[in-house]
XYZ file of N, CA and C in Angstrom:
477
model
N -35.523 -82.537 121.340
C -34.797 -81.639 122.198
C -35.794 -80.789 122.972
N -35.492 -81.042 124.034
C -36.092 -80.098 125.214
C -35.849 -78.186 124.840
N -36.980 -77.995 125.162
C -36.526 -75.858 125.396
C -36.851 -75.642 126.534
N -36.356 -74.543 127.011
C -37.506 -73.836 127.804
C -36.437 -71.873 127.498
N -37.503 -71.102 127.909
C -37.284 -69.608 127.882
C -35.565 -69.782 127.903
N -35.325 -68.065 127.808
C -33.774 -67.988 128.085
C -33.878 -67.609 129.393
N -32.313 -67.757 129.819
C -32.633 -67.068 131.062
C -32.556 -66.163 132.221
N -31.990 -65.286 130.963
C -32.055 -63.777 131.256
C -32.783 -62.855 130.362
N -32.307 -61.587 129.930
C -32.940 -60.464 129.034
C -32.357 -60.988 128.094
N -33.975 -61.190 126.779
C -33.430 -61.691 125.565
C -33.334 -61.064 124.721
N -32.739 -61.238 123.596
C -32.226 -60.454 122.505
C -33.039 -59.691 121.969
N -34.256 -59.164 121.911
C -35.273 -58.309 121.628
C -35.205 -56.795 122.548
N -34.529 -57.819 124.105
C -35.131 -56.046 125.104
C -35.841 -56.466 126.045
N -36.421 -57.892 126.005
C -37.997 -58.403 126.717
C -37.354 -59.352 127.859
N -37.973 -59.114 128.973
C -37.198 -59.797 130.131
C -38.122 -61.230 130.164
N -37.286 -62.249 130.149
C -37.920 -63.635 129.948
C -38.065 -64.023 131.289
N -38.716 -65.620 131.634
C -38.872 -65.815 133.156
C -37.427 -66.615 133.676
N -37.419 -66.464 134.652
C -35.796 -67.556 135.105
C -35.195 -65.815 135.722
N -34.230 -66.495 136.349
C -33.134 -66.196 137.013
C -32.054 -65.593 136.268
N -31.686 -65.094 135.136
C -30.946 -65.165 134.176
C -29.305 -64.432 134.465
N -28.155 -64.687 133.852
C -27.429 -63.928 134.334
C -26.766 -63.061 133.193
N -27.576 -63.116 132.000
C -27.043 -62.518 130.653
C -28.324 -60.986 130.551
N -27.686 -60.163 130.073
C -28.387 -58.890 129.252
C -28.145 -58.615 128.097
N -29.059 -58.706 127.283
C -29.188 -58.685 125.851
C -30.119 -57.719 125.643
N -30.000 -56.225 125.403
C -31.148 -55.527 125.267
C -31.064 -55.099 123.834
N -30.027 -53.615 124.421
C -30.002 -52.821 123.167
C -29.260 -52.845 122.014
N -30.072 -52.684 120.849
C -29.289 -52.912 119.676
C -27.485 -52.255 119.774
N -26.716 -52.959 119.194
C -25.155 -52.002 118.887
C -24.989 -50.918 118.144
N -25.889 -51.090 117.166
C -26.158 -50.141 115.949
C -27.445 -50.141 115.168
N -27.915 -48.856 114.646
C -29.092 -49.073 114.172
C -29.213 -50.452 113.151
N -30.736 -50.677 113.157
C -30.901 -51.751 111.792
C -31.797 -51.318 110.566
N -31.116 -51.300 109.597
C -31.941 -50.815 108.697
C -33.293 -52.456 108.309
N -34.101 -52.025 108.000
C -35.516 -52.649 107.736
C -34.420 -54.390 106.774
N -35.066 -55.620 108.020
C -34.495 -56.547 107.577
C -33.009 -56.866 107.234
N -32.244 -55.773 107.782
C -30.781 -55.890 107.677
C -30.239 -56.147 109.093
N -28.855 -55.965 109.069
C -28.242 -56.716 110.260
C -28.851 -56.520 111.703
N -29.147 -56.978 111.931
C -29.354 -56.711 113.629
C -28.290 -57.280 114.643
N -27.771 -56.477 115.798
C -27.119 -56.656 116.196
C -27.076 -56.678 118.241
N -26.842 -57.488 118.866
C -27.506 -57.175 120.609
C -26.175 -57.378 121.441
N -25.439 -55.922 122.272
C -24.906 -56.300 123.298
C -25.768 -57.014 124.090
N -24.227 -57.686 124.591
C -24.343 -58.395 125.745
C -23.777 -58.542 127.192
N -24.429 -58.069 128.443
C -23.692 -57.864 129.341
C -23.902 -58.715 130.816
N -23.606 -59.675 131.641
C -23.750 -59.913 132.993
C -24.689 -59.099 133.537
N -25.826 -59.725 134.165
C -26.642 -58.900 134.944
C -26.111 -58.546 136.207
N -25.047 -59.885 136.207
C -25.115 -59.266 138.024
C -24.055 -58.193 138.259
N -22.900 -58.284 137.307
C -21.585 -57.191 137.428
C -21.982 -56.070 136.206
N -22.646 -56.288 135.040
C -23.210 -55.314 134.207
C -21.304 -55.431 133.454
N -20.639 -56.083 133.079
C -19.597 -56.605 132.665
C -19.636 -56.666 130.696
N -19.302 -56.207 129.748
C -19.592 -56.318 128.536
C -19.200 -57.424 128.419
N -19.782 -58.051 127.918
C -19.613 -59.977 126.981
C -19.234 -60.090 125.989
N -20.101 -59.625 125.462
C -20.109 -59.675 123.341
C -20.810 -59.076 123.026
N -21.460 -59.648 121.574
C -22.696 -59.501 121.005
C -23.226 -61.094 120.320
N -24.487 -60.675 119.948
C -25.019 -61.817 118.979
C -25.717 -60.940 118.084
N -25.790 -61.868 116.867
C -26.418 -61.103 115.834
C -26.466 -62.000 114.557
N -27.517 -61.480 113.836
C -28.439 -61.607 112.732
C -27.818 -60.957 111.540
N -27.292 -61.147 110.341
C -26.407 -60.402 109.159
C -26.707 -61.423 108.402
N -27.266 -60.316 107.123
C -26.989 -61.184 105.637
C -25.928 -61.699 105.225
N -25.749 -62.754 105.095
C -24.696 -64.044 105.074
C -23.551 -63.418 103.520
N -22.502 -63.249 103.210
C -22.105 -62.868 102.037
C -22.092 -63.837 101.469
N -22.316 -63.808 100.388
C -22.429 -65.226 98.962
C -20.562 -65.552 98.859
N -19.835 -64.068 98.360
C -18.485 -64.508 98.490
C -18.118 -65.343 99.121
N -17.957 -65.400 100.584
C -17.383 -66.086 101.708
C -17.829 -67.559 101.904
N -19.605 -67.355 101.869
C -19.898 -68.759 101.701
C -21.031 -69.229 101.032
N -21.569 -70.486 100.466
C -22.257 -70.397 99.624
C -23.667 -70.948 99.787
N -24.237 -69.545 99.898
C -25.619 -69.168 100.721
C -26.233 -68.383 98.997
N -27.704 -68.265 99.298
C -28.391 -67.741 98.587
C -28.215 -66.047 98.747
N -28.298 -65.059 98.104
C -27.888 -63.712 98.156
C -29.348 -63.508 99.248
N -29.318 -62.885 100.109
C -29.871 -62.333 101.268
C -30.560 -63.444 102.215
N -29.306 -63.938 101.924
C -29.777 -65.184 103.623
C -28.944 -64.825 104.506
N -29.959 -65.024 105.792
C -29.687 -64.655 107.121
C -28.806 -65.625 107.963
N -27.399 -65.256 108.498
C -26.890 -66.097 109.440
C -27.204 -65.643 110.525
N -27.183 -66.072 111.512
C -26.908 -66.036 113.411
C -25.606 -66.471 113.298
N -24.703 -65.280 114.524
C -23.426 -65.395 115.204
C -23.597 -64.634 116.388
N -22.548 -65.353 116.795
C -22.505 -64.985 118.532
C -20.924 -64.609 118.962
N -20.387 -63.666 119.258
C -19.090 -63.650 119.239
C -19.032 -62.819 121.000
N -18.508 -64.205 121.910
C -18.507 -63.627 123.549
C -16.854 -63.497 123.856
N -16.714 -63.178 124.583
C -15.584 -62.712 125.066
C -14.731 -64.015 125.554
N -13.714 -64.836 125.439
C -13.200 -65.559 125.908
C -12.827 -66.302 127.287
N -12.780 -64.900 128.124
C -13.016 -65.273 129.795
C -14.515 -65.129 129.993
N -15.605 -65.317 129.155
C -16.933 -65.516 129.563
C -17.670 -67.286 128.614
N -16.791 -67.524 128.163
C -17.299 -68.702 127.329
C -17.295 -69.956 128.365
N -18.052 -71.072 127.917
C -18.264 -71.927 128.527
C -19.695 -71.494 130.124
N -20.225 -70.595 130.060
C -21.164 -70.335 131.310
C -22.524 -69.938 130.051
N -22.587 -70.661 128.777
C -24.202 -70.471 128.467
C -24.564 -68.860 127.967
N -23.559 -68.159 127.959
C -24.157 -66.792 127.394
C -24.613 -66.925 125.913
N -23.153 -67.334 124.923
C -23.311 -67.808 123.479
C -25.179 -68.387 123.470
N -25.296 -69.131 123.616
C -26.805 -69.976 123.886
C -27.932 -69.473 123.806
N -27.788 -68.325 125.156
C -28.727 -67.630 126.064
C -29.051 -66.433 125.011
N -27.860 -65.459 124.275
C -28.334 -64.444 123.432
C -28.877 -65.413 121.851
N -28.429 -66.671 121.409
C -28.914 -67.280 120.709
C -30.478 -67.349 120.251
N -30.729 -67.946 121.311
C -31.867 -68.258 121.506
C -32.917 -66.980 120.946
N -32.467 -66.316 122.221
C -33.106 -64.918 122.009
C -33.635 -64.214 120.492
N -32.173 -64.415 119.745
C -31.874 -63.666 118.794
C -32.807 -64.901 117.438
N -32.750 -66.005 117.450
C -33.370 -66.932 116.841
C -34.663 -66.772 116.815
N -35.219 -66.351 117.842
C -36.830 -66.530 117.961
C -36.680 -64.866 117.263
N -36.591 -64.284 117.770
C -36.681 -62.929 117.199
C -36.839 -62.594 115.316
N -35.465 -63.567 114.931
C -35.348 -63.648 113.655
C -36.865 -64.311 113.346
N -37.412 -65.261 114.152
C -38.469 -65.776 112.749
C -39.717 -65.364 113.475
N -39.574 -64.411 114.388
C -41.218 -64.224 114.958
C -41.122 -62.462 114.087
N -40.241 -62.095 114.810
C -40.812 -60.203 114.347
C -39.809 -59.946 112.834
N -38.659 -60.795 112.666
C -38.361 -60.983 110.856
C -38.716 -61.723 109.798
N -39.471 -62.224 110.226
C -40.336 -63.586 109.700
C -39.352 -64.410 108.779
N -38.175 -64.674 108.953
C -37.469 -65.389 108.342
C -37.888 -67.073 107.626
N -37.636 -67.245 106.528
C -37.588 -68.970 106.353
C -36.992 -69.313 106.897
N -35.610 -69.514 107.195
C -34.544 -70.017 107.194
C -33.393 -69.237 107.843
N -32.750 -69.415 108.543
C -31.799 -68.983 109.448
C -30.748 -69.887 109.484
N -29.047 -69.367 109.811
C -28.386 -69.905 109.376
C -27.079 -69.959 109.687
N -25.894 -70.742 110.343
C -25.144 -70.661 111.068
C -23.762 -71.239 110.458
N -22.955 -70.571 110.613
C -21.190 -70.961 110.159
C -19.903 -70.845 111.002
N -19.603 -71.823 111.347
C -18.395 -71.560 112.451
C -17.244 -73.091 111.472
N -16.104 -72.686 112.124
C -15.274 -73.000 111.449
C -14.988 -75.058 111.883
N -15.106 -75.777 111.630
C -15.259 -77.571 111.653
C -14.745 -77.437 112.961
N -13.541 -77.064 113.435
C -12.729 -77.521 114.408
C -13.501 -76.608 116.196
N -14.399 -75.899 115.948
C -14.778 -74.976 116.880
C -15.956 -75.668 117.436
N -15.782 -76.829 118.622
C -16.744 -77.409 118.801
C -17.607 -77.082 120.208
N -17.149 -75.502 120.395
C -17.759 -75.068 121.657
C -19.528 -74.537 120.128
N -19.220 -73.782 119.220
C -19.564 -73.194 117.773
C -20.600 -74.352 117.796
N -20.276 -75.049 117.318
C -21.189 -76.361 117.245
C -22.157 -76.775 118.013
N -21.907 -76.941 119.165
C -22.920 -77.229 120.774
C -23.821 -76.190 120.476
N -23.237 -74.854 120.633
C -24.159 -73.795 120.469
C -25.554 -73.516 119.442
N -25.006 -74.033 118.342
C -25.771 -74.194 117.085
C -27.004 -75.645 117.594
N -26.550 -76.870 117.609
C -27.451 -77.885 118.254
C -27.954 -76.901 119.285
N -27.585 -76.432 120.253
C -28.492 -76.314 121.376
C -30.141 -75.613 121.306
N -29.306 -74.409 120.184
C -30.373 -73.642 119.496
C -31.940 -74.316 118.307
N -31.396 -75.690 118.102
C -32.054 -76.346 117.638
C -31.495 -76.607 115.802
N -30.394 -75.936 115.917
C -29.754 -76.271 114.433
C -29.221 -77.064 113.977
N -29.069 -77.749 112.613
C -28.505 -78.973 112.309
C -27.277 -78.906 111.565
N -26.551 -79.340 111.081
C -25.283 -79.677 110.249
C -25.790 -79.506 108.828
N -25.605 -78.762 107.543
C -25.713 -78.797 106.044
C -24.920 -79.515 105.438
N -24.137 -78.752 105.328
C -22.455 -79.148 104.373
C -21.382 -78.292 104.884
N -19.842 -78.872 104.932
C -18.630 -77.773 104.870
C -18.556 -77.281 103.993
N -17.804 -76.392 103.959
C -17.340 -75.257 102.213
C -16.180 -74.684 103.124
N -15.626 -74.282 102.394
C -14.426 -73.502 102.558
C -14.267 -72.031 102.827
N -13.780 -71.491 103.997
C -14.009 -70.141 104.054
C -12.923 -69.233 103.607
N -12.874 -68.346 103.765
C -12.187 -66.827 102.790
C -10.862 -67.278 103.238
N -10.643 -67.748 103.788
C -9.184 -67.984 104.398
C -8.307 -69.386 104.047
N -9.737 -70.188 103.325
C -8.744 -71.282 103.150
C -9.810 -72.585 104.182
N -9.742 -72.438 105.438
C -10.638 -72.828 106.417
C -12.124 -73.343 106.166
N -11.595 -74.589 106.810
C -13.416 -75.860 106.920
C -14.597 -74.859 107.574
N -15.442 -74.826 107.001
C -16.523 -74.120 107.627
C -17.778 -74.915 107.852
N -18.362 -75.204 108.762
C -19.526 -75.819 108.876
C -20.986 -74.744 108.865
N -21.786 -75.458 107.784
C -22.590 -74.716 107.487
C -23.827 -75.070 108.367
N -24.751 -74.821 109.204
C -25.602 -75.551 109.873
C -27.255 -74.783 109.556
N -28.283 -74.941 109.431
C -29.203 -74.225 109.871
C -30.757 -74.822 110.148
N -31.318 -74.430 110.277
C -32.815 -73.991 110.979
C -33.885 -73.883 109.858
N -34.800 -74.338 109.413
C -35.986 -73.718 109.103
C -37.045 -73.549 109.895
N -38.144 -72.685 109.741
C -38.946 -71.967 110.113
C -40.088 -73.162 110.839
N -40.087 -74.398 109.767
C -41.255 -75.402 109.950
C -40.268 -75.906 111.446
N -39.033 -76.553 111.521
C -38.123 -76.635 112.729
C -38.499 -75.962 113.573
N -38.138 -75.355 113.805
C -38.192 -73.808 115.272
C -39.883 -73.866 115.355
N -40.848 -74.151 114.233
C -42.345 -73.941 114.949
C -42.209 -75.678 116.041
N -41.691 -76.844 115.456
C -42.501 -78.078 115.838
C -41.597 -77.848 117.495
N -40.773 -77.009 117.540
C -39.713 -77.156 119.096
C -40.768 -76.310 120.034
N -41.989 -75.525 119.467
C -42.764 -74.883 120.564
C -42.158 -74.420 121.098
N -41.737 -72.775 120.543
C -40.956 -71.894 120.789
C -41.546 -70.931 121.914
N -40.766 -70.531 123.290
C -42.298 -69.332 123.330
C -42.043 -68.334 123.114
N -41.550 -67.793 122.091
C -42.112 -66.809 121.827
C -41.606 -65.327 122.274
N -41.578 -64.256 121.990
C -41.167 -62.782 122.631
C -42.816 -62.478 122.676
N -42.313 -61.935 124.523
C -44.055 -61.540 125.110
C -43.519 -60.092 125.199
């Protein structure tokens, strides 16, 4: 799989190269040391709120992760889906996790049937684990990333 930069302001704050039409700066809420991190997200060109993406210790309850493993989620606004934002703060937020959190392993859950969820996860460079069942009853696809992954994709990096 091909990369290249995101291509707007990435999830750190740091303006990447490209044309971009996403803003991902400032945190939503503070982060305590290795805990959730969290990045609005807004249209550069209308300055329009999107979502967020973000980094949270995965709960063991819900799904069955090791006690302080890290998922990535992206939750955009519905009249903004399908134009690459989900992706664009992804990305961002991925490199971030394993360059300045030094993460092993990073880690993604969206529900089987959510196959916009899915694209997003591949695009980022993530793979398929196992389903499990979520709090609700609901197929969950478990997908993720290790650290040795995300180095061989020649990441570049937050400058």
């Amino acid at each position: 799989m091909e990369r290249g930069p995101p291509r707007g302001l990435r999830a750190a704050g740091r303006r990447s190269e490209g044309d971009g039409a996403l803003r991902a700066g400032q945190p939503v809420e503070p982060a305590p040391q290795r805990g959730p991190v969290r990045r609005g997200a807004r249209a550069l060109d209308a300055g329009e709120w999107l979502g967020f993406v973000g980094l949270n210790f995965a709960r063991p309850e819900s799904i069955e992760l090791a006690p302080r493993s890290v998922e990535i989620c992206w939750w955009i606004d519905p009249s903004a889906w399908g134009r690459g934002y989900a992706t664009e703060g992804a990305i961002g937020l991925r490199d971030e996790g394993f360059e300045r959190v030094a993460l092993d392993r990073l880690w993604a859950r969206y529900q089987v049937a959510n196959k916009a969820s899915a694209r997003v996860a591949e695009k980022i460079g993530m793979s398929p684990d196992r389903v499990t069942m979520g709090r609700h009853g609901e197929e969950m696809q478990l997908a993720s990333l290790s650290r040795e992954q995300w180095e061989r994709m020649g990441s570049p990096g937050l400058t």
